Short mmCIF file of the N, C-alpha and C atoms (twelve columns), coordinates in Angstrom:
data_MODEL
# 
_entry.id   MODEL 
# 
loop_
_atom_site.group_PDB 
_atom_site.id 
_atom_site.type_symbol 
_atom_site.label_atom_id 
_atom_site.label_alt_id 
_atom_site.label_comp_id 
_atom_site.label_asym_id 
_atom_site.label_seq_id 
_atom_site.Cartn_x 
_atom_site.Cartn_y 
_atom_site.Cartn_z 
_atom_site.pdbx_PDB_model_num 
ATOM 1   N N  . UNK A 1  36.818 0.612  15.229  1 
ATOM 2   C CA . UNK A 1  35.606 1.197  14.681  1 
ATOM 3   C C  . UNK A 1  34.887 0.120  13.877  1 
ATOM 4   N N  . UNK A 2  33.804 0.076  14.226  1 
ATOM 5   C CA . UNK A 2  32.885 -1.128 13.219  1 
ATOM 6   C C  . UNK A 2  32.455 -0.857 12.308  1 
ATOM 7   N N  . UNK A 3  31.840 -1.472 11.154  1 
ATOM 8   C CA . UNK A 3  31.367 -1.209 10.092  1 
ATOM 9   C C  . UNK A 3  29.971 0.204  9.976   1 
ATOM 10  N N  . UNK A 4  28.819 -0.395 11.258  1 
ATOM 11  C CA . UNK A 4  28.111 0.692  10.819  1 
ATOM 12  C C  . UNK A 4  28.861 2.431  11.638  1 
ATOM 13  N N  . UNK A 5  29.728 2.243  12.430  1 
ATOM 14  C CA . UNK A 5  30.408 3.555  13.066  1 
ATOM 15  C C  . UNK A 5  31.236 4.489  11.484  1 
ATOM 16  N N  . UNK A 6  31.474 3.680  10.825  1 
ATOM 17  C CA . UNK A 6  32.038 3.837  9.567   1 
ATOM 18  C C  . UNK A 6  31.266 4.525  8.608   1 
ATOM 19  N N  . UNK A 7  30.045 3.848  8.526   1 
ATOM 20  C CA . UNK A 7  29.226 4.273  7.410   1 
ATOM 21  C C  . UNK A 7  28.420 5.866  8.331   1 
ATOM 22  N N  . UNK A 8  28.174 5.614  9.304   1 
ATOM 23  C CA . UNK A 8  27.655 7.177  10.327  1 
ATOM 24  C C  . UNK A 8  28.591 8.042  9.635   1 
ATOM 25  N N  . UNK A 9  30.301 7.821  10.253  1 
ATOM 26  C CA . UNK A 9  31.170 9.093  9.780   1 
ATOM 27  C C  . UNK A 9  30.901 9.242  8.915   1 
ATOM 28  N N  . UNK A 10 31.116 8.397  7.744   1 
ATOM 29  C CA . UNK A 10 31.045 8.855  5.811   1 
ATOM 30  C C  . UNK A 10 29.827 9.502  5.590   1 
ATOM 31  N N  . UNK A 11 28.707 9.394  6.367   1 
ATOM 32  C CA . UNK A 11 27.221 10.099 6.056   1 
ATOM 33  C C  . UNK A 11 27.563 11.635 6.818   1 
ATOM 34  N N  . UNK A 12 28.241 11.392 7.650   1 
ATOM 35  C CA . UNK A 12 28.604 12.836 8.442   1 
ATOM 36  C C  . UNK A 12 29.643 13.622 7.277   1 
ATOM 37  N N  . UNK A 13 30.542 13.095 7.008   1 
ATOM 38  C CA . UNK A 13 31.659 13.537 5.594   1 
ATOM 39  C C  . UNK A 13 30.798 13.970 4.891   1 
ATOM 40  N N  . UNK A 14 29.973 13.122 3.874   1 
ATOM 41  C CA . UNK A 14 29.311 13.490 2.700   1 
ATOM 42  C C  . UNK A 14 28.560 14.676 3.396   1 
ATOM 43  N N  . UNK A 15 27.818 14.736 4.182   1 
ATOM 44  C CA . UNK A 15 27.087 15.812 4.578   1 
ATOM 45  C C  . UNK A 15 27.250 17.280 4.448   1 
ATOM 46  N N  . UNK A 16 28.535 17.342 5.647   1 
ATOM 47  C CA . UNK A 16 29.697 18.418 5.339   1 
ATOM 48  C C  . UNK A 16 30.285 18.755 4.397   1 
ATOM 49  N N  . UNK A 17 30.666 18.206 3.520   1 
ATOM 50  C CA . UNK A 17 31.056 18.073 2.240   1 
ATOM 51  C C  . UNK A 17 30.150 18.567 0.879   1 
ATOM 52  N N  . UNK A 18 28.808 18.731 1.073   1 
ATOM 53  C CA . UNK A 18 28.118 19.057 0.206   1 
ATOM 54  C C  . UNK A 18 27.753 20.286 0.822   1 
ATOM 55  N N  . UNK A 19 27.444 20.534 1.822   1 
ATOM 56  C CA . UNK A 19 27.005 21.661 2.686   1 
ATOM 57  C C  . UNK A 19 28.237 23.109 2.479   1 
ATOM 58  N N  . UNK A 20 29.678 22.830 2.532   1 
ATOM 59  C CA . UNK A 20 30.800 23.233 1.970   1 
ATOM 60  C C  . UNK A 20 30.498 23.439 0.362   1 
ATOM 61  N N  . UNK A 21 30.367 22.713 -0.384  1 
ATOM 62  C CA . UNK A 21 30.727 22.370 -2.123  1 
ATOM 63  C C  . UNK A 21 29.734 23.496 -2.195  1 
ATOM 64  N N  . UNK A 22 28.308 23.694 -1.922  1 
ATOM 65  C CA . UNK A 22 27.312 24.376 -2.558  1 
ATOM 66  C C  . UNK A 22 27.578 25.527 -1.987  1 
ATOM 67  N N  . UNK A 23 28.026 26.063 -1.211  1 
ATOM 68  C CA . UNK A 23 27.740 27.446 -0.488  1 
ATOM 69  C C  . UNK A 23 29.106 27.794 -1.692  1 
ATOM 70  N N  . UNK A 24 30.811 27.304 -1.559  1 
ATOM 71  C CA . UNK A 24 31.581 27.800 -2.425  1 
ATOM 72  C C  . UNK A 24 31.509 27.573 -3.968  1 
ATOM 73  N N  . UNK A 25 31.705 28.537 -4.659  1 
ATOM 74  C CA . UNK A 25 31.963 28.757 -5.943  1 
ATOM 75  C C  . UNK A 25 33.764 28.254 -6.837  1 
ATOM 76  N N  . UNK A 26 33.227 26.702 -6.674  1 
ATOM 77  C CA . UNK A 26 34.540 26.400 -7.085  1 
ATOM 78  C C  . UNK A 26 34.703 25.408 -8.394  1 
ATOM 79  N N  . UNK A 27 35.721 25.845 -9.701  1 
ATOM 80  C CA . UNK A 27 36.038 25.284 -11.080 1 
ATOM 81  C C  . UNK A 27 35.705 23.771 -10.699 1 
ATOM 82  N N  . UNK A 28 35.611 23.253 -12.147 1 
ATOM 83  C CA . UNK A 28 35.536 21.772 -11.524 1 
ATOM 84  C C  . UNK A 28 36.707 21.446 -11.048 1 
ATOM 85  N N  . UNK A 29 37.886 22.122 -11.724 1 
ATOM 86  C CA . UNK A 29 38.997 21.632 -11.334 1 
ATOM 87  C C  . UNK A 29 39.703 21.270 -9.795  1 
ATOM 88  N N  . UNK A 30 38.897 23.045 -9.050  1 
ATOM 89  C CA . UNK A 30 39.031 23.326 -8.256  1 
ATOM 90  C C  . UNK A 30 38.595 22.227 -7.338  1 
ATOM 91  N N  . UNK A 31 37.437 21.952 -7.685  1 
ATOM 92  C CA . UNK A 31 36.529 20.505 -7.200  1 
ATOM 93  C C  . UNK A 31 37.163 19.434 -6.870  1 
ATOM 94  N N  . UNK A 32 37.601 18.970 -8.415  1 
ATOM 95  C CA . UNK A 32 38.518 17.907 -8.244  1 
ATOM 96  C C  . UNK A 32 39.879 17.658 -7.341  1 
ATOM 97  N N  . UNK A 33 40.306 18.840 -7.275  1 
ATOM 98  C CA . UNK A 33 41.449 18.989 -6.132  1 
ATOM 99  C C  . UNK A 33 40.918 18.584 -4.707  1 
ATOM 100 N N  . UNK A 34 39.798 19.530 -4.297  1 
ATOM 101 C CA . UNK A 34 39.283 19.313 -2.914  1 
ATOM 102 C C  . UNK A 34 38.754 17.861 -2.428  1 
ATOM 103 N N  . UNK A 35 38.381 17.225 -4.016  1 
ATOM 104 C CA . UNK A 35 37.350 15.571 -3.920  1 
ATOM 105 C C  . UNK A 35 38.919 14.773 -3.105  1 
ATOM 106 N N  . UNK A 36 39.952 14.972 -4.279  1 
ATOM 107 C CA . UNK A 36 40.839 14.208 -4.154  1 
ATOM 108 C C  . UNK A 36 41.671 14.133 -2.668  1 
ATOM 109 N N  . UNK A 37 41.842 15.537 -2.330  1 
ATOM 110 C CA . UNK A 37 42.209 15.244 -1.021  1 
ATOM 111 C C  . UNK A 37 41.755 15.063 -0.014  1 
ATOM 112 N N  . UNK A 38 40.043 14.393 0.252   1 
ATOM 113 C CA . UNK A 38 39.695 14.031 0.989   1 
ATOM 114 C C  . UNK A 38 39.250 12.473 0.695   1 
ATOM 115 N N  . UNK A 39 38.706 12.278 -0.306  1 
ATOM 116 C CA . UNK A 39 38.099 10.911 -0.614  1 
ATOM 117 C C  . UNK A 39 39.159 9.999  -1.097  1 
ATOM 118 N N  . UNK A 40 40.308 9.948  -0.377  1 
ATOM 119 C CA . UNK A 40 41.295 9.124  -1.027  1 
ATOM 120 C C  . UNK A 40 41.790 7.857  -0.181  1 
ATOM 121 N N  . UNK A 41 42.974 7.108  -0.304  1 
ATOM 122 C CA . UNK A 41 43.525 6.280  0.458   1 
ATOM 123 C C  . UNK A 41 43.804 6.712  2.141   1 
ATOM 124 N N  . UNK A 42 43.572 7.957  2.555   1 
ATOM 125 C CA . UNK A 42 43.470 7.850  3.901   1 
ATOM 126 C C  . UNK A 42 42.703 8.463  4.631   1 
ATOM 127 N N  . UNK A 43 40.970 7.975  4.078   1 
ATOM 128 C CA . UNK A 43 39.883 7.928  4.335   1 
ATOM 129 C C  . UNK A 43 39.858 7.406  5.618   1 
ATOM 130 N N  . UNK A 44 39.628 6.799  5.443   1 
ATOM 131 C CA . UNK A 44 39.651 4.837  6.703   1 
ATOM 132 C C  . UNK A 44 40.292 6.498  8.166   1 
ATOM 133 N N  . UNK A 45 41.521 6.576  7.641   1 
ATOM 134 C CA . UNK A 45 42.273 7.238  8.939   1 
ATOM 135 C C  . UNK A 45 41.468 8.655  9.484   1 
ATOM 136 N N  . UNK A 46 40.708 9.264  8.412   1 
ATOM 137 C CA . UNK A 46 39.643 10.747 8.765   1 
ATOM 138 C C  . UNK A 46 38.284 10.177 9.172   1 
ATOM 139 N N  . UNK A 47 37.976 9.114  8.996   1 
ATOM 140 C CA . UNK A 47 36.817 8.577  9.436   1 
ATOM 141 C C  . UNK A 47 36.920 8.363  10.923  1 
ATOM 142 N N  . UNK A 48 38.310 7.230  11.428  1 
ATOM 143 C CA . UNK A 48 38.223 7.046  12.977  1 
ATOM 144 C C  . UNK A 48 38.759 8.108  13.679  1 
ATOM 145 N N  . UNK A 49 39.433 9.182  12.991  1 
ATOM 146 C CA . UNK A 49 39.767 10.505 13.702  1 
ATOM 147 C C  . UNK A 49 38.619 10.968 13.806  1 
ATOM 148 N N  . UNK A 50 37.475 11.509 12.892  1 
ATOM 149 C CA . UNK A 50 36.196 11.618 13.287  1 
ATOM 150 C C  . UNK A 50 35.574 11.511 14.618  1 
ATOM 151 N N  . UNK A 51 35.354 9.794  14.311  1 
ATOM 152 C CA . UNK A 51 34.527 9.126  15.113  1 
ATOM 153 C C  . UNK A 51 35.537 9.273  16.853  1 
ATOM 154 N N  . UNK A 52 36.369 9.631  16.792  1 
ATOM 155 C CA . UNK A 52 37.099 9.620  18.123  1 
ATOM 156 C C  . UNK A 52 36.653 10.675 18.902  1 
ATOM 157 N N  . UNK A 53 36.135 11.913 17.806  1 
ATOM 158 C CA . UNK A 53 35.765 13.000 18.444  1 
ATOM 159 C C  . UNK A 53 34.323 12.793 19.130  1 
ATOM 160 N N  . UNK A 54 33.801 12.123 18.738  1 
ATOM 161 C CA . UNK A 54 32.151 11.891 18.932  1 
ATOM 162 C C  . UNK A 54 31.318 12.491 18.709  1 
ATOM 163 N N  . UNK A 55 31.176 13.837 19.620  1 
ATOM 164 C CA . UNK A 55 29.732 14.653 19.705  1 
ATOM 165 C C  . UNK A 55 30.719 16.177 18.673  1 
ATOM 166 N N  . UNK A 56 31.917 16.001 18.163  1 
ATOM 167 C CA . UNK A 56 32.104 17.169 17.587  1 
ATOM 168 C C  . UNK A 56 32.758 16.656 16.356  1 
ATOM 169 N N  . UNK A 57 32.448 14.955 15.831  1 
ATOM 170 C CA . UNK A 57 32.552 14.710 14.307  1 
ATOM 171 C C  . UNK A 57 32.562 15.859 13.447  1 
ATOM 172 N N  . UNK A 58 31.445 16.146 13.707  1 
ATOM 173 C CA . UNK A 58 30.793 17.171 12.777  1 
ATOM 174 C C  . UNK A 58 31.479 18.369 12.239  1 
ATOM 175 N N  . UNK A 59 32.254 19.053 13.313  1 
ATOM 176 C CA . UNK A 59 33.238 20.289 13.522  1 
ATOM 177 C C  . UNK A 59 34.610 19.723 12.730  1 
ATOM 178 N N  . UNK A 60 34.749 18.656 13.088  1 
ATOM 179 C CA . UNK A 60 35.790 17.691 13.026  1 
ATOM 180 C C  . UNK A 60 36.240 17.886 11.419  1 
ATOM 181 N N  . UNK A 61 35.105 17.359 10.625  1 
ATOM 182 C CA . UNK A 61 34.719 16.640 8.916   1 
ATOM 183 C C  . UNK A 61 34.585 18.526 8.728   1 
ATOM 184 N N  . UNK A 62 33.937 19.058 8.759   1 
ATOM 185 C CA . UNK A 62 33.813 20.723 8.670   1 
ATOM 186 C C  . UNK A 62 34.878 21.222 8.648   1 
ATOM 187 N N  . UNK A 63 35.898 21.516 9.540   1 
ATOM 188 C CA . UNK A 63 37.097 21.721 9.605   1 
ATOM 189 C C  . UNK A 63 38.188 21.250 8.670   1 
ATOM 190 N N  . UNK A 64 38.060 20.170 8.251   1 
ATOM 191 C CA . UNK A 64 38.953 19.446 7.758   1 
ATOM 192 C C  . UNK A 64 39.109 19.729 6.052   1 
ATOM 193 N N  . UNK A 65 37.531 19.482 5.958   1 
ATOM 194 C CA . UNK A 65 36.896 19.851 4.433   1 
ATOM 195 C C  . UNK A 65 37.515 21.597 4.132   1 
ATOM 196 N N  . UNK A 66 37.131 22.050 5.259   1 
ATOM 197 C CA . UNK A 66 37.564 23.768 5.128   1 
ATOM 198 C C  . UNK A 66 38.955 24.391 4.593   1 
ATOM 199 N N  . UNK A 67 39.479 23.619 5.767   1 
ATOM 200 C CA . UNK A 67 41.196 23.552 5.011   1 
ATOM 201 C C  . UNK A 67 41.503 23.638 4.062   1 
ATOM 202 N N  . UNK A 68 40.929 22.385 2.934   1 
ATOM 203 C CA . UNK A 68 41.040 21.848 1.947   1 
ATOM 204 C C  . UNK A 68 40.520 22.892 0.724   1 
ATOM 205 N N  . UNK A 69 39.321 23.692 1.093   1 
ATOM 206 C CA . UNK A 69 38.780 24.241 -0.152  1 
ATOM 207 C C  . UNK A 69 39.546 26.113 0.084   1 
ATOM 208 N N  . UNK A 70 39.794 25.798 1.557   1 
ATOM 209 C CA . UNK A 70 40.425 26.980 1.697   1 
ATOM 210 C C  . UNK A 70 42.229 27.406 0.886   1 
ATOM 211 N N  . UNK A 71 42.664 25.809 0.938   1 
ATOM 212 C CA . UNK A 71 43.755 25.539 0.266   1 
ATOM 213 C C  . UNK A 71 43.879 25.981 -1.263  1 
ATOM 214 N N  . UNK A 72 42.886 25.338 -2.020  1 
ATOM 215 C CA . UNK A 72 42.880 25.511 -3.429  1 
ATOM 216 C C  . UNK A 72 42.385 27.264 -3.576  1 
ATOM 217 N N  . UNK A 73 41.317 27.794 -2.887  1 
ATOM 218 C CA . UNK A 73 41.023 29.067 -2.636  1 
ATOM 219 C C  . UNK A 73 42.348 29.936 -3.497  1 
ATOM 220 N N  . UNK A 74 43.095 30.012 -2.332  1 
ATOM 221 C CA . UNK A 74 44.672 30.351 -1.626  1 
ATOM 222 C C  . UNK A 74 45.213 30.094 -3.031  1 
ATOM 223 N N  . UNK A 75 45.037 29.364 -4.112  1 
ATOM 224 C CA . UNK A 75 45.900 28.932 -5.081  1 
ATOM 225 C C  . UNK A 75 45.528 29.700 -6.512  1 
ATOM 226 N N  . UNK A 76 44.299 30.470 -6.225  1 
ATOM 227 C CA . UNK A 76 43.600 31.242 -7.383  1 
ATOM 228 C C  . UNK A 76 44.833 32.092 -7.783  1 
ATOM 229 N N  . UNK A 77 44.254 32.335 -8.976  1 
ATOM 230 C CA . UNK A 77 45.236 33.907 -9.579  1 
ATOM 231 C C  . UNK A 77 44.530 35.332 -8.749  1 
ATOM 232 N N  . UNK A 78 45.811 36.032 -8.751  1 
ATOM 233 C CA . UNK A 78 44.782 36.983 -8.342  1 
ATOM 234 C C  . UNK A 78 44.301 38.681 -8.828  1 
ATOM 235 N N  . UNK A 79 43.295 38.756 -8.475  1 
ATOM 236 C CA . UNK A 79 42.896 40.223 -9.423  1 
ATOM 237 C C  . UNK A 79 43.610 41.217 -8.840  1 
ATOM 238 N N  . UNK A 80 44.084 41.992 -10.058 1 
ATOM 239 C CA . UNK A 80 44.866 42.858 -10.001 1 
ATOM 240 C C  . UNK A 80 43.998 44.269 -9.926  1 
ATOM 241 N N  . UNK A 81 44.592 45.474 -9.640  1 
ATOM 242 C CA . UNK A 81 44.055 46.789 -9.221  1 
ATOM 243 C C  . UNK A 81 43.442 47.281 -10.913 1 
ATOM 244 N N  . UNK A 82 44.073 46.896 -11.495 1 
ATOM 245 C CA . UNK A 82 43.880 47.458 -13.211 1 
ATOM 246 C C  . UNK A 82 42.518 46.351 -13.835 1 
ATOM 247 N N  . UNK A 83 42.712 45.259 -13.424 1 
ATOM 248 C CA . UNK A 83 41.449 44.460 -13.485 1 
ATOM 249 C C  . UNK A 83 39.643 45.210 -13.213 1 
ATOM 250 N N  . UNK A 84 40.043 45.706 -11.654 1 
ATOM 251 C CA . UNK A 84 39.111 46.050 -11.121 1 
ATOM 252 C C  . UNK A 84 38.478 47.271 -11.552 1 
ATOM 253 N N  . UNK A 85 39.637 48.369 -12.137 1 
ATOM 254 C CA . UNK A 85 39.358 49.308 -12.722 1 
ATOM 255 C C  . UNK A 85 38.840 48.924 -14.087 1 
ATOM 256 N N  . UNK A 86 39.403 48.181 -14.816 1 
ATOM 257 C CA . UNK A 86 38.166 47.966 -15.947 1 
ATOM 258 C C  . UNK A 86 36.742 47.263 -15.841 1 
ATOM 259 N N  . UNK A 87 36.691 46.538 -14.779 1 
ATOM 260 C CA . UNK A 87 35.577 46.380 -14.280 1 
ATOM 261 C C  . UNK A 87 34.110 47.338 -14.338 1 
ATOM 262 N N  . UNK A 88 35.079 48.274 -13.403 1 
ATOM 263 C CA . UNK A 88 34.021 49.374 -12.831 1 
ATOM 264 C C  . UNK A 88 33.586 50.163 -14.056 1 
ATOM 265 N N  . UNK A 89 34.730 50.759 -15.397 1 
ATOM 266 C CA . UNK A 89 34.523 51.299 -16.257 1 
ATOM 267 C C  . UNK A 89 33.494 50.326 -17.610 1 
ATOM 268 N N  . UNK A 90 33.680 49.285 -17.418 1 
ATOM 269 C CA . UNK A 90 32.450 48.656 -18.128 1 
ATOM 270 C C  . UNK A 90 31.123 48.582 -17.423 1 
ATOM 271 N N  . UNK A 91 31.059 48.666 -16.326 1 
ATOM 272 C CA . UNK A 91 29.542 48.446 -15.530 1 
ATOM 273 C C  . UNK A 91 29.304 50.029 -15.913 1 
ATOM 274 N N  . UNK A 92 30.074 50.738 -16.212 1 
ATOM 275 C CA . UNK A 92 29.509 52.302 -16.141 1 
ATOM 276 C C  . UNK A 92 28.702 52.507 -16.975 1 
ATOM 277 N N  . UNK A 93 29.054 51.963 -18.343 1 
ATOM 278 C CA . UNK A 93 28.897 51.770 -19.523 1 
ATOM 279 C C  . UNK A 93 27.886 50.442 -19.439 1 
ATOM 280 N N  . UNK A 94 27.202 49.520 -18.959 1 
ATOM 281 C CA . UNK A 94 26.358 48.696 -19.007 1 
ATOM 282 C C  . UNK A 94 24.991 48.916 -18.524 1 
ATOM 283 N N  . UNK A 95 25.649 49.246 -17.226 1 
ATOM 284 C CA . UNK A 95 24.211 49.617 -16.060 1 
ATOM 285 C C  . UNK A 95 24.372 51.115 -15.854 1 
ATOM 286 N N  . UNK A 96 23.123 51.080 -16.208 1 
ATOM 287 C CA . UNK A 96 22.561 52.495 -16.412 1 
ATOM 288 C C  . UNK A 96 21.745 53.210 -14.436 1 
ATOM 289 N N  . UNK A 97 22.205 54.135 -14.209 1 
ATOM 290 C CA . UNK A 97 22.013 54.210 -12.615 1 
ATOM 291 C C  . UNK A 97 21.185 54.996 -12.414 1 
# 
């Protein structure tokens, strides 16, 4: 892979990658998890896996990124049934219907 085939994928990455970041609602922390496991030491190796795909990079970097935010997702705490019920009993009490 040559230098500018390199810089294409990483513009295709970043792309996907922001297109992903803004649609999900994720902590910075959460962030930082997803940055780290993609922008790291085996970059170089998701770039020419990319570029191998050619016309489905795109699906490729999409997919990959997905995993990743789907991973940390998967790692949330999660709301409980008694949560939700106080939920509903404060909106009762807030918003007026």
């Amino acid at each position: 892979m040559i230098v500018d085939d390199r810089v294409e994928m990483f513009a295709q990455l970043k792309e996907e990658f922001i297109d992903i970041i803004i649609i999900v609602a994720l902590s910075e922390d959460e962030l930082e998890k997803v940055q780290k496991a993609i922008f790291n030491d085996k970059l170089d190796n998701l770039l020419k896996n990319m570029f191998q795909k050619k016309k489905e990079s795109r699906k490729y970097a999409r997919d990959f990124i997905e995993k990743h935010v789907e991973s940390v997702i998967k790692d949330r705490e999660r709301i409980t049934e008694k949560e939700i019920l106080e939920a509903v009993e404060i909106s009762k009490n807030v918003f007026v219907v």
